[in-house]
mmCIF file of C-alpha atoms in Angstrom:
data_model
loop_
_atom_site.group_PDB
_atom_site.id
_atom_site.type_symbol
_atom_site.label_atom_id
_atom_site.label_comp_id
_atom_site.label_asym_id
_atom_site.label_seq_id
_atom_site.Cartn_x
_atom_site.Cartn_y
_atom_site.Cartn_z
ATOM 1 C CA MET A 29 -8.585 -11.003 -1.143
ATOM 2 C CA SER A 30 -8.857 -7.304 -1.940
ATOM 3 C CA ARG A 31 -10.633 -6.109 -5.062
ATOM 4 C CA MET A 32 -8.058 -4.371 -7.265
ATOM 5 C CA LYS A 33 -8.141 -1.974 -10.173
ATOM 6 C CA ARG A 34 -5.720 0.305 -12.006
ATOM 7 C CA ASN A 35 -6.563 3.994 -12.131
ATOM 8 C CA GLU A 36 -5.673 6.455 -14.835
ATOM 9 C CA MET A 37 -2.056 7.569 -14.665
ATOM 10 C CA GLU A 38 -1.402 11.028 -13.253
ATOM 11 C CA ASN A 39 1.256 13.374 -14.574
ATOM 12 C CA SER A 40 1.898 15.330 -11.412
ATOM 13 C CA HIS A 41 2.157 14.602 -7.742
ATOM 14 C CA ALA A 42 2.777 16.380 -4.447
ATOM 15 C CA ALA A 43 6.340 16.640 -3.181
ATOM 16 C CA HIS A 44 7.539 13.931 -0.802
ATOM 17 C CA THR A 45 9.162 14.282 2.593
ATOM 18 C CA LEU A 46 12.597 12.686 2.495
ATOM 19 C CA PRO A 47 15.109 11.985 5.282
ATOM 20 C CA ARG A 48 16.738 15.199 6.472
ATOM 21 C CA GLN A 49 20.353 16.030 5.803
ATOM 22 C CA GLY A 50 22.599 18.687 7.270
ATOM 23 C CA PRO A 51 24.244 21.435 5.174
ATOM 24 C CA LYS A 52 27.270 20.171 3.292
ATOM 25 C CA GLN A 53 30.083 21.827 1.410
ATOM 26 C CA GLY A 54 28.845 21.854 -2.149
ATOM 27 C CA SER A 55 25.157 22.214 -1.358
ATOM 28 C CA ALA A 56 22.813 24.796 0.062
ATOM 29 C CA PRO A 57 21.969 24.393 3.770
ATOM 30 C CA ASP A 58 18.594 22.980 4.707
ATOM 31 C CA LYS A 59 16.110 25.373 6.229
ATOM 32 C CA ARG A 60 16.009 25.096 10.033
ATOM 33 C CA GLN A 61 13.165 22.962 11.302
ATOM 34 C CA SER A 62 12.637 24.877 14.542
ATOM 35 C CA SER A 63 9.992 27.554 14.785
ATOM 36 C CA ARG A 64 9.893 30.478 17.188
ATOM 37 C CA THR A 65 6.143 30.976 16.818
ATOM 38 C CA ARG A 66 3.507 29.795 19.246
ATOM 39 C CA ILE A 67 1.168 26.982 18.320
ATOM 40 C CA SER A 68 -1.940 28.429 16.682
ATOM 41 C CA THR A 69 -5.123 29.020 18.623
ATOM 42 C CA ALA A 70 -6.941 26.773 16.164
ATOM 43 C CA ILE A 71 -4.658 23.815 16.866
ATOM 44 C CA VAL A 72 -4.973 24.317 20.599
ATOM 45 C CA ALA A 73 -8.744 24.416 20.234
ATOM 46 C CA VAL A 74 -8.725 21.167 18.275
ATOM 47 C CA MET A 75 -6.477 19.535 20.834
ATOM 48 C CA THR A 76 -8.633 20.756 23.707
ATOM 49 C CA ALA A 77 -11.715 19.306 22.065
ATOM 50 C CA ALA A 78 -9.909 16.015 21.517
ATOM 51 C CA ALA A 79 -8.795 15.940 25.111
ATOM 52 C CA LEU A 80 -12.350 16.294 26.364
ATOM 53 C CA VAL A 81 -13.042 12.814 25.055
ATOM 54 C CA LEU A 82 -9.555 11.514 25.767
ATOM 55 C CA SER A 83 -9.112 8.604 28.075
ATOM 56 C CA PRO A 84 -5.709 7.276 27.075
ATOM 57 C CA PHE A 85 -5.831 3.623 25.990
ATOM 58 C CA ALA A 86 -9.563 2.948 26.474
ATOM 59 C CA GLY A 87 -11.931 1.203 24.063
ATOM 60 C CA THR A 88 -10.872 0.768 20.436
ATOM 61 C CA GLY A 89 -7.907 3.070 20.957
ATOM 62 C CA GLN A 90 -6.641 0.569 23.529
ATOM 63 C CA ALA A 91 -6.011 3.283 26.074
ATOM 64 C CA LEU A 92 -4.630 3.392 29.561
ATOM 65 C CA THR A 93 -6.437 5.004 32.443
ATOM 66 C CA ALA A 94 -5.582 8.711 32.388
ATOM 67 C CA SER A 95 -3.695 9.882 35.444
ATOM 68 C CA ALA A 96 -4.394 13.535 34.625
ATOM 69 C CA SER A 97 -7.575 15.355 33.794
ATOM 70 C CA ALA A 98 -8.615 15.929 30.194
ATOM 71 C CA ALA A 99 -7.675 19.586 30.524
ATOM 72 C CA ASN A 100 -4.187 18.693 31.736
ATOM 73 C CA GLN A 101 -3.774 16.245 28.856
ATOM 74 C CA ALA A 102 -4.719 18.959 26.357
ATOM 75 C CA SER A 103 -2.279 21.389 27.920
ATOM 76 C CA ALA A 104 0.533 18.839 27.985
ATOM 77 C CA LEU A 105 0.141 17.536 24.433
ATOM 78 C CA ALA A 106 -0.998 20.584 22.449
ATOM 79 C CA PRO A 107 2.562 21.930 21.852
ATOM 80 C CA PHE A 108 3.476 18.729 20.013
ATOM 81 C CA VAL A 109 0.789 19.165 17.335
ATOM 82 C CA ASN A 110 2.838 21.715 15.443
ATOM 83 C CA PRO A 111 3.843 21.545 11.757
ATOM 84 C CA LYS A 112 7.408 22.387 12.762
ATOM 85 C CA ILE A 113 7.660 19.163 14.778
ATOM 86 C CA GLN A 114 8.363 15.999 12.834
ATOM 87 C CA ASN A 115 5.517 13.478 12.615
ATOM 88 C CA TYR A 116 3.069 16.027 14.026
ATOM 89 C CA GLU A 117 0.208 14.542 11.983
ATOM 90 C CA GLN A 118 0.902 11.125 13.474
ATOM 91 C CA ILE A 119 0.993 12.694 16.928
ATOM 92 C CA GLU A 120 -2.356 14.424 16.395
ATOM 93 C CA TYR A 121 -3.842 11.172 15.056
ATOM 94 C CA ALA A 122 -2.476 9.201 18.041
ATOM 95 C CA ILE A 123 -4.055 11.666 20.472
ATOM 96 C CA LYS A 124 -7.356 11.466 18.586
ATOM 97 C CA HIS A 125 -7.366 7.667 18.868
ATOM 98 C CA ASN A 126 -6.065 7.478 22.445
ATOM 99 C CA LEU A 127 -2.731 5.920 21.572
ATOM 100 C CA VAL A 128 -0.517 8.077 23.788
ATOM 101 C CA GLN A 129 0.891 6.565 26.969
ATOM 102 C CA PRO A 130 1.288 9.483 29.402
ATOM 103 C CA LEU A 131 4.764 9.881 30.899
ATOM 104 C CA ASN A 132 6.083 12.211 33.571
ATOM 105 C CA THR A 133 9.737 11.288 33.818
ATOM 106 C CA VAL A 134 12.046 14.162 34.774
ATOM 107 C CA VAL A 135 15.848 14.401 34.840
ATOM 108 C CA LYS A 136 17.988 17.423 35.769
ATOM 109 C CA LYS A 137 21.723 17.790 35.221
ATOM 110 C CA ASP A 138 24.200 20.684 34.836
ATOM 111 C CA GLY A 139 21.569 23.298 34.058
ATOM 112 C CA TYR A 140 19.426 21.099 31.794
ATOM 113 C CA GLN A 141 15.996 19.690 32.561
ATOM 114 C CA LEU A 142 14.337 17.029 30.416
ATOM 115 C CA THR A 143 10.738 15.929 30.957
ATOM 116 C CA LEU A 144 9.221 13.004 29.051
ATOM 117 C CA LYS A 145 5.549 13.668 28.282
ATOM 118 C CA GLY A 146 4.303 10.681 26.315
ATOM 119 C CA LEU A 147 5.044 7.549 24.302
ATOM 120 C CA ILE A 148 3.442 6.508 21.023
ATOM 121 C CA ALA A 149 4.514 3.105 19.727
ATOM 122 C CA ASP A 150 3.923 0.026 17.690
ATOM 123 C CA LYS A 151 6.313 -2.710 16.604
ATOM 124 C CA TYR A 152 7.716 -0.587 13.761
ATOM 125 C CA GLU A 153 7.929 2.855 15.340
ATOM 126 C CA LEU A 154 8.394 4.646 18.648
ATOM 127 C CA ILE A 155 7.771 8.338 19.266
ATOM 128 C CA ILE A 156 8.836 9.894 22.568
ATOM 129 C CA LEU A 157 7.391 13.339 23.310
ATOM 130 C CA PHE A 158 9.493 15.524 25.573
ATOM 131 C CA THR A 159 10.073 19.053 26.842
ATOM 132 C CA ALA A 160 13.567 20.406 27.565
ATOM 133 C CA GLN A 161 14.815 23.556 29.268
ATOM 134 C CA THR A 162 18.225 25.124 29.813
ATOM 135 C CA ASP A 163 19.861 28.421 30.835
ATOM 136 C CA SER A 164 17.856 31.470 29.705
ATOM 137 C CA LYS A 165 20.883 32.867 27.826
ATOM 138 C CA ARG A 166 21.116 29.779 25.632
ATOM 139 C CA ALA A 167 19.026 28.567 22.699
ATOM 140 C CA PHE A 168 18.412 25.010 21.534
ATOM 141 C CA THR A 169 19.650 24.302 18.019
ATOM 142 C CA ASP A 170 18.235 21.936 15.457
ATOM 143 C CA SER A 171 20.549 21.812 12.474
ATOM 144 C CA GLY A 172 23.513 19.686 11.430
ATOM 145 C CA PRO A 173 26.165 18.543 11.716
ATOM 146 C CA GLN A 174 25.592 18.261 15.471
ATOM 147 C CA TRP A 175 22.032 17.112 16.048
ATOM 148 C CA HIS A 176 20.261 16.313 19.262
ATOM 149 C CA ASP A 177 20.442 12.559 19.664
ATOM 150 C CA LEU A 178 19.131 9.647 21.671
ATOM 151 C CA GLN A 179 20.287 6.144 22.460
ATOM 152 C CA LEU A 180 17.484 3.868 23.620
ATOM 153 C CA THR A 181 18.035 0.434 25.147
ATOM 154 C CA ASP A 182 15.977 -2.330 26.677
ATOM 155 C CA ALA A 183 16.589 -1.707 30.386
ATOM 156 C CA VAL A 184 16.114 -5.396 31.218
ATOM 157 C CA THR A 185 18.224 -7.063 28.528
ATOM 158 C CA GLY A 186 20.593 -4.184 27.766
ATOM 159 C CA LYS A 187 19.943 -4.596 24.020
ATOM 160 C CA VAL A 188 20.239 -1.377 22.018
ATOM 161 C CA ILE A 189 16.977 -0.341 20.347
ATOM 162 C CA SER A 190 18.440 2.740 18.672
ATOM 163 C CA GLY A 191 22.052 3.870 18.601
ATOM 164 C CA ARG A 192 23.645 7.218 17.852
ATOM 165 C CA LYS A 193 24.023 6.769 14.101
ATOM 166 C CA MET A 194 22.533 9.510 11.921
ATOM 167 C CA ASN A 195 18.787 8.951 11.433
ATOM 168 C CA ASP A 196 18.793 6.006 13.844
ATOM 169 C CA ALA A 197 16.765 8.163 16.201
ATOM 170 C CA ILE A 198 15.727 11.567 14.855
ATOM 171 C CA VAL A 199 15.330 14.119 17.639
ATOM 172 C CA GLN A 200 13.858 17.513 16.744
ATOM 173 C CA GLY A 201 11.947 20.242 18.499
ATOM 174 C CA VAL A 202 10.380 23.675 18.415
ATOM 175 C CA SER A 203 10.692 26.577 20.847
ATOM 176 C CA PRO A 204 7.897 28.893 21.972
ATOM 177 C CA ALA A 205 8.147 32.521 20.884
ATOM 178 C CA LYS A 206 10.931 34.401 22.720
ATOM 179 C CA GLN A 207 11.764 31.289 24.762
ATOM 180 C CA ASN A 208 14.566 29.656 22.773
ATOM 181 C CA ASN A 209 15.850 27.997 25.941
ATOM 182 C CA ILE A 210 12.711 25.829 26.024
ATOM 183 C CA MET A 211 12.019 23.103 23.481
ATOM 184 C CA HIS A 212 9.019 20.858 22.821
ATOM 185 C CA GLY A 213 10.322 17.886 20.896
ATOM 186 C CA ALA A 214 9.743 14.443 19.478
ATOM 187 C CA ALA A 215 12.242 11.613 19.214
ATOM 188 C CA VAL A 216 11.241 9.280 16.386
ATOM 189 C CA ILE A 217 12.706 5.787 16.133
ATOM 190 C CA ARG A 218 11.900 3.753 13.043
ATOM 191 C CA LEU A 219 12.382 -0.006 13.256
ATOM 192 C CA THR A 220 12.959 -1.793 9.957
ATOM 193 C CA THR A 221 13.149 -5.026 11.963
ATOM 194 C CA PRO A 222 10.003 -4.999 14.112
ATOM 195 C CA LEU A 223 9.978 -5.282 17.892
ATOM 196 C CA THR A 224 7.276 -7.912 18.143
ATOM 197 C CA THR A 225 7.503 -8.063 21.934
ATOM 198 C CA ALA A 226 7.251 -4.873 23.951
ATOM 199 C CA PRO A 227 10.196 -4.167 26.275
ATOM 200 C CA LYS A 228 9.007 -4.010 29.868
ATOM 201 C CA LYS A 229 11.232 -1.025 30.580
ATOM 202 C CA VAL A 230 13.490 1.141 28.449
ATOM 203 C CA ALA A 231 16.424 3.403 29.278
ATOM 204 C CA GLY A 232 17.174 6.474 27.223
ATOM 205 C CA GLU A 233 20.201 8.736 27.009
ATOM 206 C CA PHE A 234 19.464 12.109 25.397
ATOM 207 C CA VAL A 235 22.162 14.571 24.320
ATOM 208 C CA LEU A 236 20.859 18.036 23.379
ATOM 209 C CA THR A 237 22.689 20.834 21.554
ATOM 210 C CA SER A 238 22.556 24.591 22.149
ATOM 211 C CA LEU A 239 24.232 27.908 21.443
ATOM 212 C CA LEU A 240 24.181 31.286 23.123
ATOM 213 C CA SER A 241 21.068 33.103 21.893
ATOM 214 C CA SER A 242 23.203 35.752 20.181
ATOM 215 C CA GLU A 243 25.223 33.053 18.405
ATOM 216 C CA LEU A 244 22.072 31.326 17.210
ATOM 217 C CA LYS A 245 20.909 34.576 15.585
ATOM 218 C CA GLN A 246 24.264 34.870 13.846
ATOM 219 C CA LEU A 247 24.057 31.272 12.665
ATOM 220 C CA GLU A 248 20.558 31.770 11.260
ATOM 221 C CA ALA A 249 21.739 34.886 9.411
ATOM 222 C CA VAL A 250 24.675 32.988 7.877
ATOM 223 C CA GLU A 251 22.395 30.109 6.849
ATOM 224 C CA ALA A 252 20.077 32.622 5.178
ATOM 225 C CA GLN A 253 23.054 34.062 3.266
ATOM 226 C CA MET A 254 24.143 30.589 2.193
ATOM 227 C CA SER A 255 20.642 29.835 0.990
ATOM 228 C CA ALA A 256 20.528 33.111 -0.959
ATOM 229 C CA GLU A 257 23.884 32.298 -2.563
ATOM 230 C CA ALA A 258 22.622 28.901 -3.636
ATOM 231 C CA GLN A 259 19.364 30.274 -5.025
ATOM 232 C CA LYS A 260 21.290 32.862 -7.034
ATOM 233 C CA ALA A 261 23.622 30.219 -8.433
ATOM 234 C CA PHE A 262 20.784 27.897 -9.425
ATOM 235 C CA ALA A 263 18.809 30.768 -10.956
ATOM 236 C CA ALA A 264 21.823 31.602 -13.107
ATOM 237 C CA ASN A 265 22.197 27.972 -14.167
ATOM 238 C CA PRO A 266 19.075 25.824 -13.538
ATOM 239 C CA LYS A 267 20.945 22.712 -14.707
ATOM 240 C CA THR A 268 23.481 23.017 -11.893
ATOM 241 C CA THR A 269 23.475 19.906 -9.696
ATOM 242 C CA SER A 270 25.923 21.115 -7.055
ATOM 243 C CA PHE A 271 26.930 24.384 -5.452
ATOM 244 C CA LYS A 272 29.988 25.486 -3.485
ATOM 245 C CA THR A 273 29.510 28.051 -0.736
ATOM 246 C CA SER A 274 31.888 31.016 -0.872
ATOM 247 C CA PRO A 275 34.970 30.422 1.351
ATOM 248 C CA ALA A 276 34.321 33.449 3.573
ATOM 249 C CA LEU A 277 30.752 32.436 4.292
ATOM 250 C CA GLN A 278 31.712 28.813 4.859
ATOM 251 C CA LYS A 279 34.366 29.949 7.361
ATOM 252 C CA LYS A 280 31.744 31.922 9.352
ATOM 253 C CA TYR A 281 29.397 28.953 9.268
ATOM 254 C CA ASP A 282 32.037 26.503 10.482
ATOM 255 C CA ALA A 283 33.158 28.873 13.264
ATOM 256 C CA LEU A 284 29.626 29.197 14.620
ATOM 257 C CA LYS A 285 29.058 25.464 14.357
ATOM 258 C CA GLY A 286 32.181 24.961 16.419
ATOM 259 C CA LYS A 287 30.550 26.864 19.281
ATOM 260 C CA ILE A 288 27.630 24.454 19.584
ATOM 261 C CA LYS A 289 27.593 22.927 23.052
ATOM 262 C CA LYS A 290 26.390 19.428 23.842
ATOM 263 C CA SER A 291 24.513 18.723 27.036
ATOM 264 C CA PRO A 292 25.746 16.024 29.399
ATOM 265 C CA PRO A 293 23.973 12.693 28.847
ATOM 266 C CA LEU A 294 20.455 13.075 30.219
ATOM 267 C CA LYS A 295 19.508 9.592 31.372
ATOM 268 C CA VAL A 296 15.878 8.553 31.745
ATOM 269 C CA ALA A 297 14.025 5.273 32.211
ATOM 270 C CA PHE A 298 10.361 4.346 32.078
ATOM 271 C CA GLU A 299 8.141 1.302 31.917
ATOM 272 C CA ILE A 300 6.097 0.586 28.813
ATOM 273 C CA ASN A 301 2.495 -0.464 29.169
ATOM 274 C CA PRO A 302 2.160 -3.589 26.975
ATOM 275 C CA LYS A 303 -1.134 -2.267 25.600
ATOM 276 C CA VAL A 304 0.874 0.298 23.655
ATOM 277 C CA TRP A 305 2.136 -2.584 21.539
ATOM 278 C CA GLU A 306 -1.186 -4.439 21.312
ATOM 279 C CA GLN A 307 -2.380 -2.731 18.171
ATOM 280 C CA LYS A 308 -4.164 -4.691 15.502
ATOM 281 C CA SER A 309 -2.499 -5.050 12.126
ATOM 282 C CA GLN A 310 -4.287 -5.760 8.859
ATOM 283 C CA MET A 311 -2.764 -7.952 6.133
ATOM 284 C CA LEU A 312 -3.691 -7.389 2.481
ATOM 285 C CA SER A 313 -2.612 -9.329 -0.609
ATOM 286 C CA PRO A 314 -3.734 -7.509 -3.775
ATOM 287 C CA GLU A 315 -4.298 -9.584 -6.880
ATOM 288 C CA GLU A 316 -2.704 -6.992 -9.113
ATOM 289 C CA THR A 317 1.067 -7.099 -9.591
ATOM 290 C CA LEU A 318 3.546 -4.319 -10.206
ATOM 291 C CA ASP A 319 4.821 -4.578 -13.771
ATOM 292 C CA VAL A 320 8.453 -3.503 -14.243
ATOM 293 C CA ALA A 321 10.137 -4.063 -17.609
ATOM 294 C CA GLY A 322 8.261 -7.306 -18.140
ATOM 295 C CA HIS A 323 8.761 -8.530 -14.582
ATOM 296 C CA LYS A 324 5.693 -9.105 -12.414
ATOM 297 C CA ILE A 325 6.247 -8.227 -8.767
ATOM 298 C CA LYS A 326 3.790 -9.260 -6.062
ATOM 299 C CA ILE A 327 2.578 -6.694 -3.549
ATOM 300 C CA ASN A 328 1.684 -7.403 0.074
ATOM 301 C CA LEU A 329 0.563 -4.817 2.593
ATOM 302 C CA GLU A 330 0.511 -4.703 6.367
ATOM 303 C CA LEU A 331 -1.405 -1.834 7.948
ATOM 304 C CA THR A 332 -0.782 -0.880 11.567
ATOM 305 C CA PRO A 333 -2.102 2.251 13.301
ATOM 306 C CA LEU A 334 1.197 4.099 12.804
ATOM 307 C CA THR A 335 2.889 2.423 9.851
ATOM 308 C CA THR A 336 2.217 0.854 6.474
ATOM 309 C CA ILE A 337 4.561 -1.901 5.345
ATOM 310 C CA ILE A 338 4.747 -2.537 1.607
ATOM 311 C CA THR A 339 6.487 -5.794 0.680
ATOM 312 C CA LEU A 340 7.433 -6.334 -2.966
ATOM 313 C CA SER A 341 8.470 -9.873 -3.876
ATOM 314 C CA SER A 342 9.666 -11.848 -6.880
ATOM 315 C CA ASP A 343 10.943 -15.384 -7.278
ATOM 316 C CA GLU A 344 13.385 -14.130 -9.937
ATOM 317 C CA GLY A 345 15.811 -12.743 -7.371
ATOM 318 C CA LEU A 346 15.384 -9.247 -8.773
ATOM 319 C CA PHE A 347 16.270 -7.442 -5.577
ATOM 320 C CA LYS A 348 19.841 -8.706 -5.564
ATOM 321 C CA ASP A 349 20.365 -7.445 -9.123
ATOM 322 C CA LYS A 350 22.184 -4.095 -8.818
ATOM 323 C CA GLU A 351 21.410 -3.093 -12.394
ATOM 324 C CA PHE A 352 17.707 -3.757 -11.870
ATOM 325 C CA LEU A 353 17.716 -1.717 -8.640
ATOM 326 C CA LYS A 354 19.406 1.229 -10.388
ATOM 327 C CA THR A 355 16.354 1.482 -12.629
ATOM 328 C CA PHE A 356 13.735 0.369 -10.126
ATOM 329 C CA ASN A 357 14.534 2.637 -7.177
ATOM 330 C CA PRO A 358 14.302 6.065 -8.873
ATOM 331 C CA ASP A 359 11.354 5.124 -11.092
ATOM 332 C CA HIS A 360 9.121 3.307 -8.596
ATOM 333 C CA TYR A 361 8.995 5.366 -5.422
ATOM 334 C CA PRO A 362 5.797 4.312 -3.605
ATOM 335 C CA ALA A 363 3.541 7.193 -2.587
ATOM 336 C CA LEU A 364 0.710 6.221 -0.250
ATOM 337 C CA MET A 365 -2.686 7.798 -0.956
ATOM 338 C CA VAL A 366 -5.804 7.477 1.229
ATOM 339 C CA GLU A 367 -9.484 7.938 0.274
ATOM 340 C CA SER A 368 -11.892 8.519 3.140
ATOM 341 C CA GLY A 369 -15.210 8.385 1.307
ATOM 342 C CA ASN A 370 -15.344 11.678 -0.583
ATOM 343 C CA GLY A 371 -13.689 10.306 -3.690
ATOM 344 C CA LYS A 372 -10.535 12.351 -3.152
ATOM 345 C CA TYR A 373 -7.169 10.880 -2.236
ATOM 346 C CA THR A 374 -4.912 12.486 0.353
ATOM 347 C CA GLU A 375 -1.206 11.734 0.333
ATOM 348 C CA GLN A 376 0.464 10.374 3.467
ATOM 349 C CA LEU A 377 3.679 12.381 3.435
ATOM 350 C CA GLY A 378 6.524 10.845 5.366
ATOM 351 C CA ARG A 379 9.800 9.000 5.369
ATOM 352 C CA ASN A 380 10.230 5.598 3.762
ATOM 353 C CA ASP A 381 12.761 3.080 5.100
ATOM 354 C CA TYR A 382 13.961 0.315 2.777
ATOM 355 C CA SER A 383 15.427 -3.122 3.388
ATOM 356 C CA ASN A 384 15.758 -5.997 0.947
ATOM 357 C CA THR A 385 16.794 -9.599 0.469
ATOM 358 C CA ASP A 386 17.370 -11.425 -2.812
ATOM 359 C CA LYS A 387 13.659 -12.041 -3.340
ATOM 360 C CA GLU A 388 11.901 -9.134 -1.675
ATOM 361 C CA MET A 389 12.017 -5.468 -0.785
ATOM 362 C CA LYS A 390 10.305 -4.150 2.340
ATOM 363 C CA ILE A 391 9.297 -0.486 2.548
ATOM 364 C CA VAL A 392 8.202 0.798 5.949
ATOM 365 C CA THR A 393 6.435 4.141 5.727
ATOM 366 C CA GLU A 394 4.928 6.303 8.456
ATOM 367 C CA SER A 395 1.152 6.658 8.186
ATOM 368 C CA HIS A 396 -1.839 7.844 10.173
ATOM 369 C CA PHE A 397 -5.049 6.570 8.663
ATOM 370 C CA GLN A 398 -5.893 2.966 9.608
ATOM 371 C CA LEU A 399 -8.058 3.770 12.633
ATOM 372 C CA ASP A 400 -9.970 6.370 10.605
ATOM 373 C CA GLN A 401 -11.466 3.481 8.584
ATOM 374 C CA PRO A 402 -10.635 4.699 5.051
ATOM 375 C CA LYS A 403 -12.616 3.458 2.061
ATOM 376 C CA SER A 404 -9.569 2.642 -0.022
ATOM 377 C CA ILE A 405 -5.841 3.180 -0.301
ATOM 378 C CA ARG A 406 -3.804 3.702 -3.437
ATOM 379 C CA ILE A 407 -0.105 3.196 -4.042
ATOM 380 C CA ASP A 408 1.343 5.464 -6.711
ATOM 381 C CA PHE A 409 4.617 4.073 -8.022
ATOM 382 C CA MET A 410 6.330 7.130 -9.396
ATOM 383 C CA ASN A 411 9.445 8.898 -10.567
ATOM 384 C CA VAL A 412 9.853 11.618 -7.933
ATOM 385 C CA MET A 413 12.197 13.803 -9.992
ATOM 386 C CA LYS A 414 9.972 13.802 -13.062
ATOM 387 C CA LYS A 415 6.776 13.755 -10.962
ATOM 388 C CA THR A 416 5.246 11.102 -13.170
ATOM 389 C CA VAL A 417 3.303 8.025 -12.099
ATOM 390 C CA SER A 418 4.110 4.744 -13.848
ATOM 391 C CA GLN A 419 1.471 2.584 -12.167
ATOM 392 C CA GLN A 420 -1.236 2.867 -9.537
ATOM 393 C CA VAL A 421 -2.609 0.044 -7.422
ATOM 394 C CA VAL A 422 -5.885 0.636 -5.573
ATOM 395 C CA VAL A 423 -7.052 -1.506 -2.664
ATOM 396 C CA ASP A 424 -10.757 -1.356 -1.762
ATOM 397 C CA LEU A 425 -11.101 -1.478 2.030
ATOM 398 C CA SER A 426 -14.867 -1.063 2.226
ATOM 399 C CA ASN A 427 -15.397 -4.816 2.634
ATOM 400 C CA GLN A 428 -12.395 -5.509 4.873
#
């Protein structure tokens, strides 16, 4: 049983990463996620150093025998450790701990080439690293409403692992400087219902989106104008909760969006080494409960190398009560904090996925700390809008 304590409440907290959304009528467009800058020399140096000791899936990292040299591994994986690529911290952590299964699956069709570079996985999450290339006059896009997408299925059973629904599989990428027709990307699949048994082989169908390079520049300029409009409107009235883009600007935006071209389905298949799935999980049952309006809610934790699963439970059937959830959800967002021995907590920014039954709520959050052997973890239950913490639960891992 973990030793528990309650820390002093904090009045401020870092911003949280939430699921992405495309620009909508009535709201300012999100900033594009793609970057046209090269990965920094510092990151490449770190990755090269990591690769010198990399032997994928050996020892505690449960690695596979590397088919390429350490130098080749560094060269292949360095572009994916980029802040403009989703889950880049997880990717860097997975490389550090030898959790990347190397892939070299290539498909070419109608002027597109897709190369799978690596797989990172546990029963709650899969990350497929890939590089794509198309005609030099075109540029890969990465903004709504037409996203890149992926459908992944078990190649043996035919069962769909991820469909084409929004956020079912999030596919994003970044282009090197002056090479918008090339993209280094990551496809992230979050599994609220865990895959306890690794598929022997999976089949994927990628669809990528692009524009002519000149059209992409126009689109970025229009998005910048839309953002400036929104900022001006909110500056004039900080209490405004919605914003309507001017009709002329919206018309330009919609016209450019209509020119986005989808690639033909790019079909790939690869076998999964079962050791990718054989990652130890750690179960924790804190003694302290979460107190909500007089209700005591039990907390259970499962730590895996790539995810942290927080399960909140109550015999009162609270999680079927819509009125309770209206109060609970906005006021008790769980922020995961990690302390590595220096007394300071670092927040694990990332997306949370929720599911619930009558008696429990399960929150699956991306993380990248378990194999670093932290001293303790802390869950801050907080109101994100007000940036206030209502309760903190600390779990001492030093004796685990």
